[in-house]
Amino acid sequence: MEVFQTIGDRVVPATGEVALGAPRLVVVLAVALALVLAPPVWGVVRLVVTLVHELGHAVVGVLVGRSFTGFVLRGDMSGHAVTRGPVRGAGRVASTWAGYPAPAVVGALLVWAAGRGWAAPVLTACLAVLLFALVRVRSMLTAVVMVVALAGSAALWWWRDDTLQSQVLVGLGLVLVVGAWRHLGAVLEDRSVGSDPGVLAALTRVPRLVWNATFVLVAAAATWLVGAEVLTTLR
């Protein structure tokens, strides 16, 4: 019973006031933007965005009935997730589409949840997804990134501090949303048939321009939500 109580204490939403004040939020914003905009740092941080991108393929693939068999992150910061199932159909389209919107959607969810005291349950869900994906790692670099992500998330979850959890989730959410736009900028210039919009165009005969537009719309909606949350706090 003590084990269940201990776990439960780390899963339930916060009961007190944990919303970040304006001074702390400004610091979090500055750190997050520095991580994304400083070229040397971005070269490493973008692995986090790529990880969320690939897990977006995987999670949506599983939700639509496909099997998630493995994924890799590469030294050039690209990645690849493999789901098995019908080569065509709505499930394949959904899992292929999910990659580029995933960082923006997850980032907005993190910021929204952190401001409402839901950092602990969201962090628990993130841990569950990381553990689910860990056994499907297919390269050494991927394993290193996953172990670091798991270790950091587990420490933040176990030694629970509601304010610190909120700060980290808001910062990570901002990194993911801005990182999503940087990834979108790259894919909008990519004309290869192997890119996600290229594969979607081949699967559906809907032009890649339309698929790219859906990525942009989702990222814009996520950015609007994050901006609204930040402005509300700063006022």
XYZ file of N, CA and C in Angstrom:
705
model
N 0.825 -1.208 0.000
C 0.000 0.000 0.000
C 0.859 1.258 0.000
N 2.005 1.209 0.712
C 2.874 2.373 0.741
C 3.430 2.686 -0.642
N 3.715 1.617 -1.420
C 4.219 1.828 -2.778
C 3.185 2.547 -3.626
N 1.937 2.072 -3.563
C 0.865 2.704 -4.338
C 0.637 4.147 -3.880
N 0.749 4.381 -2.578
C 0.569 5.729 -2.060
C 1.686 6.655 -2.555
N 2.919 6.111 -2.557
C 4.063 6.895 -3.018
C 3.915 7.264 -4.492
N 3.522 6.279 -5.286
C 3.319 6.542 -6.718
C 2.176 7.525 -6.924
N 1.089 7.304 -6.173
C -0.057 8.191 -6.306
C 0.275 9.634 -5.983
N 1.146 9.828 -4.982
C 1.544 11.189 -4.615
C 2.282 11.896 -5.729
N 2.861 11.125 -6.648
C 3.647 11.709 -7.735
C 2.871 11.798 -9.048
N 1.626 11.363 -9.024
C 0.810 11.350 -10.236
C -0.310 12.379 -10.188
N -0.867 12.606 -9.014
C -2.035 13.481 -8.910
C -1.668 14.923 -9.219
N -2.615 15.709 -9.728
C -2.339 17.131 -9.994
C -1.998 17.876 -8.720
N -1.343 19.003 -8.864
C -0.992 19.842 -7.717
C -2.253 20.428 -7.095
N -2.218 20.579 -5.788
C -3.389 21.111 -5.088
C -3.257 22.599 -4.785
N -2.033 23.117 -4.808
C -1.825 24.533 -4.519
C -1.622 25.349 -5.776
N -1.226 26.590 -5.596
C -0.967 27.497 -6.713
C 0.428 27.236 -7.258
N 0.507 26.837 -8.529
C 1.815 26.542 -9.113
C 2.076 27.331 -10.397
N 1.123 28.149 -10.789
C 1.320 28.930 -12.020
C 2.549 29.829 -11.880
N 3.351 29.914 -12.924
C 4.561 30.710 -12.876
C 4.223 32.201 -12.855
N 4.918 32.929 -11.993
C 4.776 34.372 -12.006
C 5.526 34.962 -13.185
N 5.253 36.229 -13.461
C 5.867 36.879 -14.617
C 7.399 36.853 -14.583
N 8.058 37.145 -13.440
C 9.532 37.118 -13.449
C 10.098 35.751 -13.805
N 9.565 34.683 -13.221
C 10.062 33.338 -13.525
C 9.767 32.961 -14.970
N 8.606 33.364 -15.453
C 8.263 33.039 -16.831
C 9.213 33.722 -17.811
N 9.603 34.951 -17.519
C 10.546 35.660 -18.389
C 11.871 34.910 -18.451
N 12.332 34.407 -17.305
C 13.583 33.638 -17.276
C 13.441 32.365 -18.105
N 12.319 31.662 -17.935
C 12.078 30.430 -18.693
C 12.043 30.723 -20.184
N 11.373 31.810 -20.561
C 11.308 32.197 -21.972
C 12.702 32.471 -22.533
N 13.514 33.180 -21.772
C 14.857 33.524 -22.242
C 15.707 32.278 -22.434
N 15.635 31.354 -21.484
C 16.418 30.114 -21.580
C 15.952 29.280 -22.761
N 14.632 29.139 -22.913
C 14.086 28.321 -23.995
C 14.472 28.879 -25.360
N 14.379 30.197 -25.525
C 14.726 30.804 -26.805
C 16.220 30.682 -27.082
N 17.040 30.785 -26.038
C 18.481 30.620 -26.224
C 18.809 29.201 -26.692
N 18.108 28.216 -26.140
C 18.347 26.827 -26.530
C 18.009 26.583 -27.998
N 16.985 27.267 -28.481
C 16.513 27.027 -29.846
C 17.235 27.901 -30.869
N 17.613 29.110 -30.481
C 18.135 30.058 -31.454
C 19.661 30.085 -31.528
N 20.352 29.620 -30.495
C 21.819 29.589 -30.529
C 22.275 28.393 -31.357
N 22.925 28.608 -32.500
C 23.260 27.499 -33.410
C 23.991 26.325 -32.761
N 25.020 26.535 -31.937
C 25.712 25.367 -31.368
C 24.809 24.538 -30.458
N 23.967 25.228 -29.692
C 23.076 24.522 -28.766
C 21.951 23.842 -29.531
N 21.422 24.524 -30.529
C 20.327 23.961 -31.311
C 20.727 22.653 -31.977
N 21.992 22.538 -32.343
C 22.458 21.306 -32.956
C 22.239 20.089 -32.094
N 22.213 20.294 -30.771
C 21.941 19.193 -29.833
C 20.467 19.140 -29.458
N 19.905 20.315 -29.158
C 18.525 20.381 -28.677
C 17.535 19.865 -29.719
N 17.860 20.025 -30.994
C 16.902 19.597 -32.011
C 16.674 18.086 -31.985
N 17.592 17.336 -31.341
C 17.353 15.902 -31.162
C 16.083 15.656 -30.356
N 15.795 16.556 -29.412
C 14.567 16.420 -28.615
C 13.349 16.604 -29.509
N 13.413 17.588 -30.396
C 12.305 17.830 -31.325
C 12.137 16.639 -32.264
N 13.253 16.106 -32.750
C 13.195 14.929 -33.628
C 12.628 13.724 -32.884
N 13.011 13.560 -31.610
C 12.473 12.452 -30.813
C 10.956 12.536 -30.718
N 10.435 13.727 -30.422
C 8.977 13.893 -30.327
C 8.325 13.663 -31.688
N 8.981 14.121 -32.742
C 8.479 13.888 -34.114
C 8.316 12.390 -34.368
N 9.357 11.608 -34.080
C 9.301 10.164 -34.348
C 8.304 9.451 -33.431
N 8.239 9.870 -32.181
C 7.260 9.262 -31.278
C 5.834 9.646 -31.673
N 5.688 10.804 -32.337
C 4.371 11.161 -32.871
C 3.924 10.158 -33.914
N 4.828 9.789 -34.835
C 4.518 8.728 -35.796
C 4.116 7.448 -35.066
N 4.909 7.080 -34.052
C 4.724 5.804 -33.368
C 3.417 5.755 -32.585
N 3.158 6.776 -31.788
C 1.964 6.765 -30.926
C 0.696 6.778 -31.761
N 0.642 7.640 -32.758
C -0.550 7.676 -33.617
C -0.677 6.361 -34.381
N 0.453 5.813 -34.834
C 0.400 4.519 -35.518
C -0.219 3.440 -34.650
N 0.188 3.379 -33.384
C -0.380 2.392 -32.460
C -1.868 2.650 -32.235
N -2.242 3.921 -32.100
C -3.648 4.265 -31.852
C -4.559 3.872 -33.015
N -4.011 3.840 -34.233
C -4.832 3.466 -35.393
C -4.659 1.989 -35.758
N -3.990 1.222 -34.877
C -3.927 -0.220 -35.074
C -2.681 -0.747 -35.742
N -1.662 0.089 -35.936
C -0.425 -0.381 -36.527
C 0.540 -0.834 -35.433
N 1.560 -1.587 -35.799
C 2.554 -2.073 -34.848
C 3.799 -1.201 -34.926
N 4.247 -0.718 -33.790
C 5.455 0.095 -33.717
C 6.632 -0.844 -33.460
N 7.532 -0.954 -34.431
C 8.599 -1.949 -34.334
C 9.975 -1.366 -34.045
N 10.185 -0.075 -34.239
C 11.491 0.482 -33.946
C 11.648 1.896 -34.462
N 12.671 2.591 -33.944
C 12.956 3.933 -34.442
C 14.419 4.271 -34.175
N 14.920 5.219 -34.958
C 16.305 5.662 -34.808
C 16.365 7.183 -34.892
N 17.342 7.749 -34.186
C 17.721 9.145 -34.327
C 19.131 9.147 -34.899
N 19.387 10.011 -35.876
C 20.674 9.989 -36.568
C 21.542 11.190 -36.179
N 22.815 11.058 -36.471
C 23.760 12.113 -36.139
C 23.484 13.425 -36.835
N 22.813 13.403 -37.985
C 22.473 14.644 -38.686
C 21.165 15.235 -38.169
N 20.676 14.680 -37.055
C 19.476 15.134 -36.348
C 18.175 14.733 -37.035
N 18.255 13.894 -38.063
C 17.042 13.337 -38.653
C 16.678 12.067 -37.893
N 15.595 11.422 -38.286
C 15.181 10.197 -37.621
C 14.247 9.401 -38.499
N 13.879 8.236 -37.983
C 12.985 7.364 -38.736
C 12.282 6.421 -37.772
N 10.961 6.366 -37.858
C 10.174 5.433 -37.048
C 9.474 4.459 -37.985
N 9.408 3.199 -37.577
C 8.793 2.163 -38.409
C 7.546 1.632 -37.710
N 6.424 1.731 -38.413
C 5.192 1.081 -37.951
C 4.755 0.121 -39.052
N 4.270 -1.035 -38.648
C 3.872 -2.055 -39.619
C 2.357 -2.199 -39.645
N 1.854 -2.362 -40.851
C 0.426 -2.503 -41.067
C 0.152 -2.366 -42.544
N -1.094 -2.142 -42.938
C -1.416 -1.959 -44.350
C -0.585 -0.844 -44.973
N -0.097 -1.077 -46.189
C 0.769 -0.087 -46.832
C -0.013 1.143 -47.285
N -1.308 1.026 -47.375
C -2.159 2.161 -47.707
C -3.329 2.215 -46.726
N -4.120 3.248 -46.853
C -5.280 3.373 -45.993
C -5.142 4.499 -44.988
N -6.225 4.746 -44.259
C -6.279 5.877 -43.330
C -5.237 5.759 -42.225
N -4.996 4.528 -41.746
C -4.031 4.345 -40.675
C -2.628 4.745 -41.085
N -2.221 4.345 -42.273
C -0.890 4.714 -42.770
C -0.802 6.228 -42.953
N -1.846 6.826 -43.476
C -1.845 8.274 -43.682
C -1.740 8.996 -42.344
N -2.539 8.558 -41.365
C -2.540 9.218 -40.051
C -1.182 9.126 -39.377
N -0.578 7.947 -39.395
C 0.719 7.781 -38.731
C 1.815 8.561 -39.449
N 1.750 8.643 -40.776
C 2.742 9.411 -41.526
C 2.579 10.909 -41.282
N 1.340 11.366 -41.227
C 1.063 12.792 -41.035
C 1.475 13.282 -39.655
N 1.425 12.409 -38.657
C 1.530 12.843 -37.257
C 2.893 13.394 -36.869
N 3.949 13.112 -37.617
C 5.289 13.491 -37.197
C 5.503 14.979 -37.036
N 5.274 15.753 -38.084
C 5.574 17.180 -38.011
C 4.666 17.953 -37.052
N 3.382 17.635 -36.927
C 2.570 18.350 -35.939
C 2.903 17.986 -34.493
N 3.511 16.822 -34.254
C 3.687 16.324 -32.892
C 4.438 17.288 -31.970
N 5.600 17.831 -32.351
C 6.284 18.735 -31.419
C 5.448 19.957 -31.034
N 4.748 20.546 -31.996
C 3.926 21.714 -31.685
C 2.767 21.346 -30.767
N 2.103 20.232 -31.048
C 0.959 19.812 -30.234
C 1.415 19.456 -28.821
N 2.471 18.674 -28.710
C 2.968 18.292 -27.390
C 3.461 19.524 -26.635
N 4.163 20.421 -27.330
C 4.646 21.628 -26.676
C 3.514 22.471 -26.116
N 2.463 22.661 -26.899
C 1.316 23.436 -26.425
C 0.634 22.746 -25.245
N 0.527 21.416 -25.302
C -0.078 20.667 -24.197
C 0.732 20.838 -22.919
N 2.058 20.801 -23.024
C 2.907 20.957 -21.846
C 2.711 22.323 -21.204
N 2.702 23.372 -22.009
C 2.536 24.724 -21.476
C 1.159 24.882 -20.846
N 0.131 24.390 -21.522
C -1.239 24.504 -21.005
C -1.403 23.738 -19.700
N -0.883 22.522 -19.643
C -1.026 21.691 -18.446
C -0.237 22.255 -17.276
N 0.964 22.759 -17.542
C 1.801 23.286 -16.466
C 1.134 24.463 -15.771
N 0.438 25.280 -16.526
C -0.215 26.441 -15.938
C -1.445 26.117 -15.138
N -1.897 24.869 -15.164
C -3.110 24.462 -14.452
C -2.846 23.403 -13.380
N -1.581 23.215 -13.054
C -1.239 22.271 -12.000
C -1.230 20.822 -12.431
N -1.231 20.581 -13.725
C -1.284 19.207 -14.234
C 0.084 18.714 -14.714
N 1.143 19.340 -14.235
C 2.482 18.933 -14.667
C 2.776 17.488 -14.277
N 2.419 17.088 -13.064
C 2.730 15.735 -12.587
C 2.056 14.644 -13.414
N 0.738 14.699 -13.667
C 0.135 13.673 -14.509
C 0.680 13.649 -15.931
N 0.950 14.827 -16.494
C 1.491 14.877 -17.850
C 2.900 14.287 -17.871
N 3.684 14.588 -16.866
C 5.031 14.028 -16.769
C 4.970 12.508 -16.637
N 3.996 12.007 -15.889
C 3.808 10.561 -15.760
C 3.495 9.926 -17.112
N 2.638 10.580 -17.885
C 2.303 10.074 -19.218
C 3.520 10.086 -20.130
N 4.335 11.133 -20.034
C 5.555 11.201 -20.853
C 6.512 10.066 -20.500
N 6.639 9.772 -19.213
C 7.480 8.659 -18.784
C 6.983 7.336 -19.353
N 5.678 7.157 -19.337
C 5.099 5.909 -19.861
C 5.414 5.752 -21.349
N 5.297 6.836 -22.115
C 5.589 6.779 -23.557
C 7.070 6.483 -23.785
N 7.951 7.120 -23.009
C 9.380 6.880 -23.163
C 9.743 5.436 -22.832
N 9.152 4.886 -21.781
C 9.417 3.486 -21.427
C 8.899 2.546 -22.511
N 7.738 2.865 -23.064
C 7.161 2.077 -24.140
C 8.071 2.056 -25.363
N 8.709 3.211 -25.637
C 9.557 3.326 -26.816
C 10.965 2.793 -26.595
N 11.401 2.699 -25.343
C 12.792 2.346 -25.054
C 13.187 1.000 -25.654
N 12.310 0.025 -25.575
C 12.658 -1.319 -26.063
C 12.645 -1.394 -27.586
N 12.272 -0.303 -28.237
C 12.218 -0.286 -29.702
C 13.333 0.565 -30.309
N 14.293 0.926 -29.469
C 15.450 1.685 -29.938
C 16.295 0.814 -30.860
N 16.790 1.396 -31.953
C 17.539 0.622 -32.939
C 18.903 1.220 -33.282
N 19.432 2.098 -32.422
C 20.785 2.620 -32.651
C 21.352 3.116 -31.330
N 22.673 3.210 -31.263
C 23.336 3.644 -30.034
C 22.987 5.081 -29.691
N 23.002 5.980 -30.688
C 22.657 7.373 -30.427
C 21.245 7.481 -29.877
N 20.325 6.738 -30.452
C 18.947 6.752 -29.980
C 18.873 6.281 -28.538
N 19.638 5.241 -28.215
C 19.647 4.718 -26.853
C 20.159 5.765 -25.867
N 21.217 6.484 -26.241
C 21.772 7.514 -25.365
C 20.749 8.615 -25.114
N 20.106 9.090 -26.186
C 19.104 10.152 -26.044
C 17.944 9.678 -25.169
N 17.503 8.460 -25.368
C 16.385 7.927 -24.586
C 16.747 7.782 -23.114
N 17.942 7.293 -22.835
C 18.362 7.125 -21.434
C 18.453 8.476 -20.736
N 19.007 9.474 -21.427
C 19.093 10.810 -20.835
C 17.690 11.380 -20.595
N 16.804 11.232 -21.582
C 15.438 11.738 -21.434
C 14.710 11.041 -20.297
N 14.881 9.727 -20.198
C 14.236 8.968 -19.125
C 14.795 9.343 -17.762
N 16.105 9.474 -17.666
C 16.723 9.803 -16.385
C 16.265 11.179 -15.897
N 16.271 12.155 -16.797
C 15.829 13.491 -16.421
C 14.364 13.532 -16.032
N 13.528 12.866 -16.816
C 12.089 12.844 -16.530
C 11.798 12.113 -15.230
N 12.481 10.987 -15.012
C 12.259 10.196 -13.794
C 12.673 10.973 -12.550
N 13.808 11.683 -12.621
C 14.251 12.478 -11.475
C 13.258 13.594 -11.170
N 12.793 14.263 -12.224
C 11.819 15.340 -12.048
C 10.519 14.794 -11.473
N 10.161 13.574 -11.867
C 8.917 12.945 -11.390
C 9.054 12.439 -9.959
N 10.175 11.816 -9.630
C 10.337 11.189 -8.309
C 10.522 12.235 -7.215
N 11.448 13.183 -7.436
C 11.653 14.236 -6.450
C 10.735 15.402 -6.797
N 9.494 15.179 -6.597
C 8.468 16.094 -7.084
C 8.569 17.466 -6.427
N 8.636 18.468 -7.276
C 8.552 19.866 -6.865
C 7.640 20.531 -7.884
N 6.448 20.890 -7.458
C 5.430 21.353 -8.412
C 5.883 22.578 -9.200
N 6.549 23.506 -8.534
C 7.008 24.704 -9.238
C 8.079 24.371 -10.260
N 9.045 23.530 -9.861
C 10.111 23.145 -10.784
C 9.549 22.368 -11.972
N 8.618 21.455 -11.713
C 7.996 20.705 -12.805
C 7.320 21.652 -13.790
N 6.620 22.643 -13.272
C 5.945 23.597 -14.153
C 6.945 24.380 -14.976
N 8.033 24.819 -14.352
C 9.054 25.572 -15.082
C 9.660 24.735 -16.207
N 10.005 23.491 -15.902
C 10.630 22.628 -16.902
C 9.662 22.345 -18.044
N 8.401 22.056 -17.710
C 7.437 21.740 -18.763
C 7.144 22.947 -19.637
N 7.066 24.127 -19.048
C 6.852 25.328 -19.862
C 8.055 25.562 -20.775
N 9.259 25.432 -20.214
C 10.459 25.613 -21.028
C 10.539 24.605 -22.158
N 10.273 23.334 -21.837
C 10.307 22.297 -22.863
C 9.227 22.532 -23.909
N 8.050 22.947 -23.451
C 6.974 23.227 -24.393
C 7.340 24.321 -25.371
N 7.965 25.383 -24.869
C 8.394 26.478 -25.751
C 9.446 26.002 -26.747
N 10.392 25.187 -26.278
C 11.419 24.649 -27.171
C 10.780 23.822 -28.279
N 9.802 23.005 -27.918
C 9.161 22.148 -28.909
C 8.368 22.956 -29.935
N 7.667 23.989 -29.482
C 6.867 24.792 -30.422
C 7.781 25.555 -31.386
N 8.801 26.207 -30.853
C 9.719 26.932 -31.742
C 10.485 25.945 -32.626
N 10.891 24.812 -32.032
C 11.583 23.794 -32.810
C 10.715 23.227 -33.914
N 9.412 23.115 -33.655
C 8.493 22.624 -34.685
C 8.507 23.538 -35.901
N 8.562 24.850 -35.662
C 8.609 25.794 -36.783
C 9.922 25.665 -37.551
N 11.012 25.426 -36.838
C 12.295 25.269 -37.528
C 12.294 24.003 -38.385
N 11.703 22.935 -37.869
C 11.598 21.712 -38.668
C 10.685 21.918 -39.870
N 9.602 22.667 -39.655
C 8.687 22.929 -40.773
C 9.387 23.735 -41.866
N 10.219 24.693 -41.463
C 10.946 25.469 -42.452
C 11.796 24.583 -43.347
N 12.370 23.528 -42.750
C 13.198 22.613 -43.538
C 12.354 21.764 -44.478
N 11.226 21.246 -43.993
C 10.434 20.345 -44.828
C 9.724 21.110 -45.946
N 9.424 22.382 -45.734
C 8.785 23.166 -46.786
C 9.702 23.341 -47.992
N 11.007 23.237 -47.760
C 11.972 23.347 -48.854
C 12.357 21.992 -49.435
N 11.898 20.919 -48.792
C 12.275 19.560 -49.204
C 11.326 19.079 -50.301
N 11.879 18.713 -51.446
C 11.049 18.231 -52.552
C 11.218 16.728 -52.786
N 11.876 16.049 -51.876
C 12.132 14.617 -52.074
C 10.859 13.801 -51.874
N 10.780 12.674 -52.577
C 9.607 11.812 -52.466
C 9.600 11.055 -51.150
N 10.746 10.995 -50.458
C 10.813 10.260 -49.208
C 10.450 11.058 -47.983
N 10.260 12.383 -48.131
C 9.842 13.197 -46.987
C 8.397 12.868 -46.626
N 7.979 13.243 -45.418
C 6.609 12.943 -44.981
C 5.559 13.501 -45.950
N 5.637 14.787 -46.353
C 4.632 15.274 -47.304
C 4.736 14.583 -48.659
N 5.947 14.172 -49.055
C 6.098 13.431 -50.308
C 5.425 12.078 -50.232
N 5.600 11.380 -49.118
C 4.946 10.075 -48.926
C 3.433 10.250 -48.873
N 2.968 11.275 -48.168
C 1.521 11.516 -48.081
C 0.924 11.820 -49.451
N 1.652 12.596 -50.266
C 1.167 12.893 -51.612
C 1.068 11.625 -52.443
N 2.035 10.717 -52.289
C 2.007 9.460 -53.038
C 0.884 8.551 -52.558
N 0.610 8.572 -51.250
C -0.428 7.702 -50.690
C -1.828 8.170 -51.055
N -2.021 9.483 -51.181
C -3.372 10.029 -51.303
C -3.640 10.762 -52.614
N -2.576 11.096 -53.349
C -2.673 11.938 -54.546
C -3.128 13.352 -54.222
N -3.063 13.717 -52.939
C -3.288 15.102 -52.530
C -1.933 15.796 -52.564
N -1.817 16.954 -53.214
C -0.504 17.600 -53.369
C 0.196 17.852 -52.038
N 1.516 17.756 -52.064
C 2.290 17.991 -50.851
C 2.047 19.386 -50.287
N 1.713 20.342 -51.147
C 1.418 21.693 -50.680
C 0.277 21.688 -49.668
N -0.728 20.858 -49.910
C -1.864 20.767 -48.987
C -1.428 20.176 -47.652
N -0.622 19.122 -47.713
C -0.147 18.501 -46.464
C 0.728 19.476 -45.693
N 1.593 20.187 -46.390
C 2.411 21.183 -45.702
C 1.544 22.258 -45.052
N 0.461 22.617 -45.726
C -0.445 23.621 -45.166
C -1.086 23.130 -43.874
N -1.421 21.828 -43.809
C -2.001 21.305 -42.564
C -0.980 21.344 -41.430
N 0.297 21.065 -41.736
C 1.332 21.159 -40.707
C 1.419 22.592 -40.166
N 1.393 23.543 -41.089
C 1.507 24.947 -40.697
C 0.307 25.372 -39.854
N -0.886 24.935 -40.230
C -2.088 25.304 -39.476
C -2.038 24.760 -38.057
N -1.610 23.525 -37.890
C -1.517 22.946 -36.544
C -0.474 23.694 -35.721
N 0.679 23.971 -36.331
C 1.721 24.705 -35.617
C 1.240 26.104 -35.231
N 0.482 26.741 -36.125
C -0.042 28.081 -35.832
C -1.032 28.036 -34.672
N -1.902 27.025 -34.649
C -2.863 26.891 -33.555
C -2.144 26.657 -32.229
N -1.127 25.803 -32.249
C -0.357 25.534 -31.040
C 0.360 26.789 -30.560
N 0.908 27.546 -31.502
C 1.605 28.781 -31.151
C 0.640 29.793 -30.552
N -0.541 29.883 -31.117
C -1.558 30.803 -30.573
C -1.903 30.433 -29.133
N -2.080 29.135 -28.868
C -2.408 28.695 -27.504
C -1.285 29.034 -26.535
N -0.050 28.757 -26.939
C 1.091 29.061 -26.077
C 1.204 30.569 -25.860
N 1.036 31.338 -26.933
C 1.106 32.788 -26.802
C 0.044 33.333 -25.863
N -1.169 32.780 -25.945
C -2.248 33.214 -25.059
C -1.918 32.915 -23.611
N -1.354 31.727 -23.355
C -0.976 31.349 -21.997
C 0.113 32.274 -21.453
N 1.112 32.552 -22.282
C 2.217 33.400 -21.844
C 1.746 34.827 -21.579
N 0.939 35.386 -22.478
C 0.463 36.756 -22.309
C -0.423 36.886 -21.082
N -1.235 35.872 -20.821
C -2.095 35.907 -19.627
C -1.256 35.977 -18.361
N -0.155 35.239 -18.342
C 0.712 35.233 -17.160
C 1.466 36.552 -17.005
N 1.890 37.129 -18.120
C 2.700 38.335 -18.071
C 1.888 39.582 -17.734
N 0.599 39.523 -17.912
C -0.228 40.705 -17.641
C -0.336 40.971 -16.146
